[in-house]
Amino acid sequence: MRAPAFWAAERGGIAASALTPLAWLYRLGARRRAALAQPVEAGVPVICVGNFTAGGAGKTPTVLALAALLAEEGIRPHILTRGYGGSEAGPLRVDPARHDADAVGDEALLLARTAPTWLSRDRAAGAAAAAAAGAPILLMDDGMQTPTLVKNLCLAVIDGGAGFGNGCVLPAGPLREPLARGLSRAHALVLVGDDRRGALAALGAHDLPVIEADLVPGEEVRALCERPVVAFAGIGRPEKFFETLEESGCTVIARYAFADHHRYKPGEIAAIVDEAKERDAQPVTTEKDHVRLPPEARAMVRTLPVTLAWRDPAAPRRLLAPLLARCRHG
């Protein structure tokens, strides 16, 4: 899906108003689903990393950062994902040597590089499979609005550069649910980047802890900046990727934004690679996009890895402390 421009507006606007009846139906369906669900316990602690809006907010980098933090504490988490964009329903353990993005989605492949990763559209079934395989703790990538699994810690990730757009619920706006309802299920907020859209103010009075973090480009960016860049991305907010390149000192001479989880055709990549060659530049994309490229095109395109860095490394550790104690003492 490509987010419509009116979602990012300061106010709802005509398009949002026209879609408001559908937004009410969406809200009604979500409330009915939650009311009928019977959440189950996974048998091990579950940390859910979700968000209030459709599209990317930084959930996957947050999961990876939490996995690294847990590993530092001597605990190897398992990761649970829906496998958006893939054909597999699961439950199955993702194997990057055997599965591709068409089967399990791009996020699952990236997560599986770091920790044992389970794909399951039925989150409760996936959690059970992971627990049976010996998972001491589960990191759930997305699923804040999934009512079938009990979460012991729910972190809502907010993209500081995008905020909540026009503040309307799907399809009138980017919100997956009214903010008040989402806040009632969150235990803490993770603000990625500076709060440029007043997201925290829009949340009103709340007593949730806010953990601040940044997406930091890898060392590879130094080599990327040596030549002009033709950048392309099919993520929740491609503009964030382009901004990261420019803020890192790269000269971006062309940029191409595709829909989130876009499946690239050979002709699309050939056109980008040819343009880069003609302009003595290099084609660059995200790690998520790279695993979705046709296999023959991957060697022709460079990536810019990013990691999530906590501004106060002690803050997430304080949140995790009770679950760490549970893992250690059963």
PDB file of N, CA, C and O in Angstrom, residues 179-245:
ATOM      1  N   LEU A 179      -6.295   6.906  19.250  1.00  0.00           N
ATOM      2  CA  LEU A 179      -5.109   6.958  20.105  1.00  0.00           C
ATOM      3  C   LEU A 179      -5.402   6.548  21.547  1.00  0.00           C
ATOM      4  O   LEU A 179      -4.597   5.855  22.174  1.00  0.00           O
ATOM      5  N   ALA A 180      -6.545   6.959  22.062  1.00  0.00           N
ATOM      6  CA  ALA A 180      -6.863   6.628  23.444  1.00  0.00           C
ATOM      7  C   ALA A 180      -6.924   5.121  23.648  1.00  0.00           C
ATOM      8  O   ALA A 180      -6.472   4.601  24.679  1.00  0.00           O
ATOM      9  N   ARG A 181      -7.463   4.407  22.675  1.00  0.00           N
ATOM     10  CA  ARG A 181      -7.547   2.951  22.794  1.00  0.00           C
ATOM     11  C   ARG A 181      -6.156   2.318  22.726  1.00  0.00           C
ATOM     12  O   ARG A 181      -5.844   1.389  23.484  1.00  0.00           O
ATOM     13  N   GLY A 182      -5.325   2.822  21.825  1.00  0.00           N
ATOM     14  CA  GLY A 182      -3.973   2.295  21.733  1.00  0.00           C
ATOM     15  C   GLY A 182      -3.172   2.551  22.998  1.00  0.00           C
ATOM     16  O   GLY A 182      -2.437   1.678  23.476  1.00  0.00           O
ATOM     17  N   LEU A 183      -3.317   3.728  23.551  1.00  0.00           N
ATOM     18  CA  LEU A 183      -2.592   4.071  24.776  1.00  0.00           C
ATOM     19  C   LEU A 183      -2.988   3.178  25.943  1.00  0.00           C
ATOM     20  O   LEU A 183      -2.185   2.893  26.833  1.00  0.00           O
ATOM     21  N   SER A 184      -4.240   2.732  25.938  1.00  0.00           N
ATOM     22  CA  SER A 184      -4.710   1.903  27.042  1.00  0.00           C
ATOM     23  C   SER A 184      -4.013   0.542  27.070  1.00  0.00           C
ATOM     24  O   SER A 184      -4.014  -0.132  28.100  1.00  0.00           O
ATOM     25  N   ARG A 185      -3.422   0.137  25.942  1.00  0.00           N
ATOM     26  CA  ARG A 185      -2.755  -1.155  25.881  1.00  0.00           C
ATOM     27  C   ARG A 185      -1.236  -1.045  25.915  1.00  0.00           C
ATOM     28  O   ARG A 185      -0.543  -2.042  26.063  1.00  0.00           O
ATOM     29  N   ALA A 186      -0.710   0.153  25.747  1.00  0.00           N
ATOM     30  CA  ALA A 186       0.743   0.341  25.727  1.00  0.00           C
ATOM     31  C   ALA A 186       1.287   0.480  27.142  1.00  0.00           C
ATOM     32  O   ALA A 186       0.634   1.034  28.027  1.00  0.00           O
ATOM     33  N   HIS A 187       2.482  -0.044  27.346  1.00  0.00           N
ATOM     34  CA  HIS A 187       3.171   0.116  28.628  1.00  0.00           C
ATOM     35  C   HIS A 187       4.249   1.191  28.559  1.00  0.00           C
ATOM     36  O   HIS A 187       4.665   1.718  29.583  1.00  0.00           O
ATOM     37  N   ALA A 188       4.709   1.480  27.352  1.00  0.00           N
ATOM     38  CA  ALA A 188       5.734   2.511  27.164  1.00  0.00           C
ATOM     39  C   ALA A 188       5.742   2.915  25.696  1.00  0.00           C
ATOM     40  O   ALA A 188       5.220   2.195  24.825  1.00  0.00           O
ATOM     41  N   LEU A 189       6.324   4.085  25.422  1.00  0.00           N
ATOM     42  CA  LEU A 189       6.435   4.610  24.061  1.00  0.00           C
ATOM     43  C   LEU A 189       7.900   4.689  23.661  1.00  0.00           C
ATOM     44  O   LEU A 189       8.755   5.027  24.483  1.00  0.00           O
ATOM     45  N   VAL A 190       8.187   4.360  22.409  1.00  0.00           N
ATOM     46  CA  VAL A 190       9.532   4.513  21.863  1.00  0.00           C
ATOM     47  C   VAL A 190       9.449   5.571  20.771  1.00  0.00           C
ATOM     48  O   VAL A 190       8.825   5.361  19.729  1.00  0.00           O
ATOM     49  N   LEU A 191      10.041   6.723  21.014  1.00  0.00           N
ATOM     50  CA  LEU A 191      10.040   7.821  20.055  1.00  0.00           C
ATOM     51  C   LEU A 191      11.313   7.746  19.226  1.00  0.00           C
ATOM     52  O   LEU A 191      12.417   7.900  19.755  1.00  0.00           O
ATOM     53  N   VAL A 192      11.167   7.510  17.926  1.00  0.00           N
ATOM     54  CA  VAL A 192      12.316   7.368  17.036  1.00  0.00           C
ATOM     55  C   VAL A 192      12.547   8.692  16.315  1.00  0.00           C
ATOM     56  O   VAL A 192      11.717   9.140  15.515  1.00  0.00           O
ATOM     57  N   GLY A 193      13.657   9.327  16.619  1.00  0.00           N
ATOM     58  CA  GLY A 193      13.957  10.638  16.045  1.00  0.00           C
ATOM     59  C   GLY A 193      13.308  11.746  16.843  1.00  0.00           C
ATOM     60  O   GLY A 193      12.561  11.519  17.794  1.00  0.00           O
ATOM     61  N   ASP A 194      13.572  12.971  16.445  1.00  0.00           N
ATOM     62  CA  ASP A 194      12.988  14.129  17.123  1.00  0.00           C
ATOM     63  C   ASP A 194      11.490  14.209  16.846  1.00  0.00           C
ATOM     64  O   ASP A 194      11.023  13.861  15.755  1.00  0.00           O
ATOM     65  N   ASP A 195      10.753  14.683  17.800  1.00  0.00           N
ATOM     66  CA  ASP A 195       9.295  14.797  17.681  1.00  0.00           C
ATOM     67  C   ASP A 195       8.959  16.049  16.879  1.00  0.00           C
ATOM     68  O   ASP A 195       8.608  17.099  17.425  1.00  0.00           O
ATOM     69  N   ARG A 196       9.047  15.942  15.561  1.00  0.00           N
ATOM     70  CA  ARG A 196       8.856  17.097  14.680  1.00  0.00           C
ATOM     71  C   ARG A 196       7.394  17.374  14.355  1.00  0.00           C
ATOM     72  O   ARG A 196       7.075  18.422  13.779  1.00  0.00           O
ATOM     73  N   ARG A 197       6.489  16.444  14.643  1.00  0.00           N
ATOM     74  CA  ARG A 197       5.075  16.629  14.314  1.00  0.00           C
ATOM     75  C   ARG A 197       4.198  16.771  15.555  1.00  0.00           C
ATOM     76  O   ARG A 197       2.973  16.714  15.463  1.00  0.00           O
ATOM     77  N   GLY A 198       4.802  16.946  16.723  1.00  0.00           N
ATOM     78  CA  GLY A 198       4.020  17.127  17.944  1.00  0.00           C
ATOM     79  C   GLY A 198       3.249  15.886  18.361  1.00  0.00           C
ATOM     80  O   GLY A 198       2.140  15.984  18.912  1.00  0.00           O
ATOM     81  N   ALA A 199       3.827  14.716  18.133  1.00  0.00           N
ATOM     82  CA  ALA A 199       3.130  13.465  18.443  1.00  0.00           C
ATOM     83  C   ALA A 199       2.862  13.313  19.935  1.00  0.00           C
ATOM     84  O   ALA A 199       1.763  12.919  20.341  1.00  0.00           O
ATOM     85  N   LEU A 200       3.843  13.628  20.763  1.00  0.00           N
ATOM     86  CA  LEU A 200       3.654  13.451  22.200  1.00  0.00           C
ATOM     87  C   LEU A 200       2.578  14.387  22.738  1.00  0.00           C
ATOM     88  O   LEU A 200       1.778  14.012  23.604  1.00  0.00           O
ATOM     89  N   ALA A 201       2.523  15.606  22.211  1.00  0.00           N
ATOM     90  CA  ALA A 201       1.477  16.544  22.628  1.00  0.00           C
ATOM     91  C   ALA A 201       0.102  16.035  22.196  1.00  0.00           C
ATOM     92  O   ALA A 201      -0.885  16.211  22.917  1.00  0.00           O
ATOM     93  N   ALA A 202       0.043  15.397  21.036  1.00  0.00           N
ATOM     94  CA  ALA A 202      -1.239  14.883  20.532  1.00  0.00           C
ATOM     95  C   ALA A 202      -1.776  13.755  21.381  1.00  0.00           C
ATOM     96  O   ALA A 202      -2.987  13.496  21.386  1.00  0.00           O
ATOM     97  N   LEU A 203      -0.895  13.097  22.121  1.00  0.00           N
ATOM     98  CA  LEU A 203      -1.335  11.993  22.972  1.00  0.00           C
ATOM     99  C   LEU A 203      -2.046  12.482  24.224  1.00  0.00           C
ATOM    100  O   LEU A 203      -2.720  11.700  24.896  1.00  0.00           O
ATOM    101  N   GLY A 204      -1.885  13.757  24.548  1.00  0.00           N
ATOM    102  CA  GLY A 204      -2.551  14.296  25.722  1.00  0.00           C
ATOM    103  C   GLY A 204      -1.873  13.839  27.006  1.00  0.00           C
ATOM    104  O   GLY A 204      -0.712  13.420  27.014  1.00  0.00           O
ATOM    105  N   ALA A 205      -2.610  13.902  28.092  1.00  0.00           N
ATOM    106  CA  ALA A 205      -2.062  13.532  29.395  1.00  0.00           C
ATOM    107  C   ALA A 205      -1.962  12.013  29.507  1.00  0.00           C
ATOM    108  O   ALA A 205      -2.934  11.294  29.317  1.00  0.00           O
ATOM    109  N   HIS A 206      -0.782  11.543  29.781  1.00  0.00           N
ATOM    110  CA  HIS A 206      -0.578  10.106  29.993  1.00  0.00           C
ATOM    111  C   HIS A 206       0.647   9.936  30.887  1.00  0.00           C
ATOM    112  O   HIS A 206       1.491  10.820  31.002  1.00  0.00           O
ATOM    113  N   ASP A 207       0.733   8.793  31.547  1.00  0.00           N
ATOM    114  CA  ASP A 207       1.862   8.558  32.459  1.00  0.00           C
ATOM    115  C   ASP A 207       2.778   7.456  31.934  1.00  0.00           C
ATOM    116  O   ASP A 207       3.482   6.807  32.694  1.00  0.00           O
ATOM    117  N   LEU A 208       2.772   7.256  30.619  1.00  0.00           N
ATOM    118  CA  LEU A 208       3.617   6.228  30.042  1.00  0.00           C
ATOM    119  C   LEU A 208       5.052   6.732  29.903  1.00  0.00           C
ATOM    120  O   LEU A 208       5.275   7.873  29.495  1.00  0.00           O
ATOM    121  N   PRO A 209       6.028   5.905  30.216  1.00  0.00           N
ATOM    122  CA  PRO A 209       7.421   6.318  29.984  1.00  0.00           C
ATOM    123  C   PRO A 209       7.698   6.445  28.495  1.00  0.00           C
ATOM    124  O   PRO A 209       7.158   5.688  27.675  1.00  0.00           O
ATOM    125  N   VAL A 210       8.527   7.409  28.145  1.00  0.00           N
ATOM    126  CA  VAL A 210       8.915   7.636  26.746  1.00  0.00           C
ATOM    127  C   VAL A 210      10.409   7.366  26.622  1.00  0.00           C
ATOM    128  O   VAL A 210      11.223   8.001  27.281  1.00  0.00           O
ATOM    129  N   ILE A 211      10.753   6.407  25.771  1.00  0.00           N
ATOM    130  CA  ILE A 211      12.153   6.070  25.517  1.00  0.00           C
ATOM    131  C   ILE A 211      12.532   6.672  24.173  1.00  0.00           C
ATOM    132  O   ILE A 211      11.888   6.395  23.155  1.00  0.00           O
ATOM    133  N   GLU A 212      13.559   7.483  24.150  1.00  0.00           N
ATOM    134  CA  GLU A 212      13.972   8.146  22.922  1.00  0.00           C
ATOM    135  C   GLU A 212      15.079   7.356  22.236  1.00  0.00           C
ATOM    136  O   GLU A 212      15.962   6.792  22.892  1.00  0.00           O
ATOM    137  N   ALA A 213      15.006   7.319  20.913  1.00  0.00           N
ATOM    138  CA  ALA A 213      15.992   6.555  20.146  1.00  0.00           C
ATOM    139  C   ALA A 213      16.182   7.204  18.779  1.00  0.00           C
ATOM    140  O   ALA A 213      15.396   8.070  18.370  1.00  0.00           O
ATOM    141  N   ASP A 214      17.217   6.784  18.086  1.00  0.00           N
ATOM    142  CA  ASP A 214      17.509   7.293  16.739  1.00  0.00           C
ATOM    143  C   ASP A 214      17.887   6.129  15.833  1.00  0.00           C
ATOM    144  O   ASP A 214      18.455   5.124  16.288  1.00  0.00           O
ATOM    145  N   LEU A 215      17.568   6.270  14.546  1.00  0.00           N
ATOM    146  CA  LEU A 215      18.051   5.331  13.547  1.00  0.00           C
ATOM    147  C   LEU A 215      19.404   5.821  13.056  1.00  0.00           C
ATOM    148  O   LEU A 215      19.521   6.926  12.522  1.00  0.00           O
ATOM    149  N   VAL A 216      20.417   5.000  13.252  1.00  0.00           N
ATOM    150  CA  VAL A 216      21.793   5.408  12.955  1.00  0.00           C
ATOM    151  C   VAL A 216      22.324   4.595  11.775  1.00  0.00           C
ATOM    152  O   VAL A 216      22.275   3.355  11.796  1.00  0.00           O
ATOM    153  N   PRO A 217      22.797   5.260  10.726  1.00  0.00           N
ATOM    154  CA  PRO A 217      23.350   4.529   9.579  1.00  0.00           C
ATOM    155  C   PRO A 217      24.644   3.827   9.946  1.00  0.00           C
ATOM    156  O   PRO A 217      25.403   4.286  10.812  1.00  0.00           O
ATOM    157  N   GLY A 218      24.897   2.705   9.265  1.00  0.00           N
ATOM    158  CA  GLY A 218      26.117   1.956   9.514  1.00  0.00           C
ATOM    159  C   GLY A 218      27.340   2.611   8.893  1.00  0.00           C
ATOM    160  O   GLY A 218      27.251   3.620   8.176  1.00  0.00           O
ATOM    161  N   GLU A 219      28.488   2.027   9.166  1.00  0.00           N
ATOM    162  CA  GLU A 219      29.749   2.559   8.654  1.00  0.00           C
ATOM    163  C   GLU A 219      29.790   2.572   7.131  1.00  0.00           C
ATOM    164  O   GLU A 219      30.563   3.315   6.527  1.00  0.00           O
ATOM    165  N   GLU A 220      28.939   1.746   6.513  1.00  0.00           N
ATOM    166  CA  GLU A 220      28.919   1.680   5.054  1.00  0.00           C
ATOM    167  C   GLU A 220      28.610   3.028   4.403  1.00  0.00           C
ATOM    168  O   GLU A 220      28.926   3.251   3.231  1.00  0.00           O
ATOM    169  N   VAL A 221      27.977   3.926   5.169  1.00  0.00           N
ATOM    170  CA  VAL A 221      27.562   5.193   4.591  1.00  0.00           C
ATOM    171  C   VAL A 221      28.757   6.026   4.132  1.00  0.00           C
ATOM    172  O   VAL A 221      28.648   6.824   3.197  1.00  0.00           O
ATOM    173  N   ARG A 222      29.914   5.845   4.738  1.00  0.00           N
ATOM    174  CA  ARG A 222      31.099   6.617   4.334  1.00  0.00           C
ATOM    175  C   ARG A 222      31.475   6.306   2.890  1.00  0.00           C
ATOM    176  O   ARG A 222      31.778   7.211   2.097  1.00  0.00           O
ATOM    177  N   ALA A 223      31.465   5.029   2.554  1.00  0.00           N
ATOM    178  CA  ALA A 223      31.794   4.642   1.182  1.00  0.00           C
ATOM    179  C   ALA A 223      30.699   5.073   0.214  1.00  0.00           C
ATOM    180  O   ALA A 223      30.983   5.470  -0.928  1.00  0.00           O
ATOM    181  N   LEU A 224      29.447   5.033   0.668  1.00  0.00           N
ATOM    182  CA  LEU A 224      28.342   5.444  -0.198  1.00  0.00           C
ATOM    183  C   LEU A 224      28.447   6.914  -0.573  1.00  0.00           C
ATOM    184  O   LEU A 224      28.073   7.311  -1.674  1.00  0.00           O
ATOM    185  N   CYS A 225      28.947   7.711   0.334  1.00  0.00           N
ATOM    186  CA  CYS A 225      29.000   9.156   0.107  1.00  0.00           C
ATOM    187  C   CYS A 225      30.130   9.573  -0.839  1.00  0.00           C
ATOM    188  O   CYS A 225      30.250  10.751  -1.176  1.00  0.00           O
ATOM    189  N   GLU A 226      30.940   8.618  -1.245  1.00  0.00           N
ATOM    190  CA  GLU A 226      32.047   8.952  -2.138  1.00  0.00           C
ATOM    191  C   GLU A 226      31.577   9.221  -3.566  1.00  0.00           C
ATOM    192  O   GLU A 226      32.305   9.815  -4.358  1.00  0.00           O
ATOM    193  N   ARG A 227      30.381   8.750  -3.902  1.00  0.00           N
ATOM    194  CA  ARG A 227      29.827   8.962  -5.247  1.00  0.00           C
ATOM    195  C   ARG A 227      28.374   9.391  -5.115  1.00  0.00           C
ATOM    196  O   ARG A 227      27.727   9.140  -4.098  1.00  0.00           O
ATOM    197  N   PRO A 228      27.816  10.065  -6.155  1.00  0.00           N
ATOM    198  CA  PRO A 228      26.388  10.398  -6.119  1.00  0.00           C
ATOM    199  C   PRO A 228      25.549   9.130  -6.009  1.00  0.00           C
ATOM    200  O   PRO A 228      25.986   8.032  -6.353  1.00  0.00           O
ATOM    201  N   VAL A 229      24.320   9.310  -5.538  1.00  0.00           N
ATOM    202  CA  VAL A 229      23.450   8.175  -5.236  1.00  0.00           C
ATOM    203  C   VAL A 229      22.121   8.303  -5.971  1.00  0.00           C
ATOM    204  O   VAL A 229      21.524   9.386  -6.015  1.00  0.00           O
ATOM    205  N   VAL A 230      21.670   7.196  -6.564  1.00  0.00           N
ATOM    206  CA  VAL A 230      20.294   7.067  -7.033  1.00  0.00           C
ATOM    207  C   VAL A 230      19.590   6.181  -6.018  1.00  0.00           C
ATOM    208  O   VAL A 230      19.882   4.988  -5.906  1.00  0.00           O
ATOM    209  N   ALA A 231      18.709   6.773  -5.221  1.00  0.00           N
ATOM    210  CA  ALA A 231      18.097   6.071  -4.094  1.00  0.00           C
ATOM    211  C   ALA A 231      16.681   5.620  -4.425  1.00  0.00           C
ATOM    212  O   ALA A 231      15.937   6.327  -5.101  1.00  0.00           O
ATOM    213  N   PHE A 232      16.338   4.435  -3.955  1.00  0.00           N
ATOM    214  CA  PHE A 232      14.960   3.963  -4.107  1.00  0.00           C
ATOM    215  C   PHE A 232      14.583   3.126  -2.887  1.00  0.00           C
ATOM    216  O   PHE A 232      15.434   2.502  -2.248  1.00  0.00           O
ATOM    217  N   ALA A 233      13.282   3.147  -2.552  1.00  0.00           N
ATOM    218  CA  ALA A 233      12.815   2.421  -1.371  1.00  0.00           C
ATOM    219  C   ALA A 233      11.324   2.155  -1.464  1.00  0.00           C
ATOM    220  O   ALA A 233      10.566   3.001  -1.953  1.00  0.00           O
ATOM    221  N   GLY A 234      10.937   0.988  -1.000  1.00  0.00           N
ATOM    222  CA  GLY A 234       9.526   0.623  -0.887  1.00  0.00           C
ATOM    223  C   GLY A 234       9.243   0.243   0.544  1.00  0.00           C
ATOM    224  O   GLY A 234       9.058  -0.938   0.874  1.00  0.00           O
ATOM    225  N   ILE A 235       9.256   1.235   1.426  1.00  0.00           N
ATOM    226  CA  ILE A 235       9.010   1.030   2.853  1.00  0.00           C
ATOM    227  C   ILE A 235       7.864   1.947   3.272  1.00  0.00           C
ATOM    228  O   ILE A 235       7.296   2.662   2.441  1.00  0.00           O
ATOM    229  N   GLY A 236       7.533   1.922   4.558  1.00  0.00           N
ATOM    230  CA  GLY A 236       6.394   2.707   5.014  1.00  0.00           C
ATOM    231  C   GLY A 236       6.520   4.187   4.719  1.00  0.00           C
ATOM    232  O   GLY A 236       5.555   4.836   4.325  1.00  0.00           O
ATOM    233  N   ARG A 237       7.723   4.728   4.892  1.00  0.00           N
ATOM    234  CA  ARG A 237       7.957   6.141   4.597  1.00  0.00           C
ATOM    235  C   ARG A 237       9.307   6.279   3.896  1.00  0.00           C
ATOM    236  O   ARG A 237      10.333   6.500   4.551  1.00  0.00           O
ATOM    237  N   PRO A 238       9.322   6.133   2.566  1.00  0.00           N
ATOM    238  CA  PRO A 238      10.589   6.204   1.826  1.00  0.00           C
ATOM    239  C   PRO A 238      11.360   7.496   2.065  1.00  0.00           C
ATOM    240  O   PRO A 238      12.597   7.504   2.022  1.00  0.00           O
ATOM    241  N   GLU A 239      10.618   8.585   2.334  1.00  0.00           N
ATOM    242  CA  GLU A 239      11.282   9.878   2.545  1.00  0.00           C
ATOM    243  C   GLU A 239      12.280   9.803   3.697  1.00  0.00           C
ATOM    244  O   GLU A 239      13.299  10.500   3.697  1.00  0.00           O
ATOM    245  N   LYS A 240      11.984   8.965   4.689  1.00  0.00           N
ATOM    246  CA  LYS A 240      12.894   8.842   5.830  1.00  0.00           C
ATOM    247  C   LYS A 240      14.235   8.270   5.392  1.00  0.00           C
ATOM    248  O   LYS A 240      15.297   8.698   5.873  1.00  0.00           O
ATOM    249  N   PHE A 241      14.203   7.321   4.472  1.00  0.00           N
ATOM    250  CA  PHE A 241      15.436   6.739   3.949  1.00  0.00           C
ATOM    251  C   PHE A 241      16.227   7.779   3.159  1.00  0.00           C
ATOM    252  O   PHE A 241      17.450   7.915   3.330  1.00  0.00           O
ATOM    253  N   PHE A 242      15.534   8.549   2.319  1.00  0.00           N
ATOM    254  CA  PHE A 242      16.221   9.579   1.531  1.00  0.00           C
ATOM    255  C   PHE A 242      16.839  10.638   2.449  1.00  0.00           C
ATOM    256  O   PHE A 242      17.968  11.095   2.214  1.00  0.00           O
ATOM    257  N   GLU A 243      16.115  11.013   3.493  1.00  0.00           N
ATOM    258  CA  GLU A 243      16.630  12.001   4.447  1.00  0.00           C
ATOM    259  C   GLU A 243      17.876  11.481   5.155  1.00  0.00           C
ATOM    260  O   GLU A 243      18.833  12.222   5.378  1.00  0.00           O
ATOM    261  N   THR A 244      17.857  10.197   5.523  1.00  0.00           N
ATOM    262  CA  THR A 244      19.012   9.610   6.202  1.00  0.00           C
ATOM    263  C   THR A 244      20.255   9.671   5.324  1.00  0.00           C
ATOM    264  O   THR A 244      21.351   9.997   5.790  1.00  0.00           O
ATOM    265  N   LEU A 245      20.083   9.373   4.042  1.00  0.00           N
ATOM    266  CA  LEU A 245      21.218   9.453   3.116  1.00  0.00           C
ATOM    267  C   LEU A 245      21.766  10.876   3.050  1.00  0.00           C
ATOM    268  O   LEU A 245      22.986  11.100   3.136  1.00  0.00           O
TER     269      LEU A 245
END
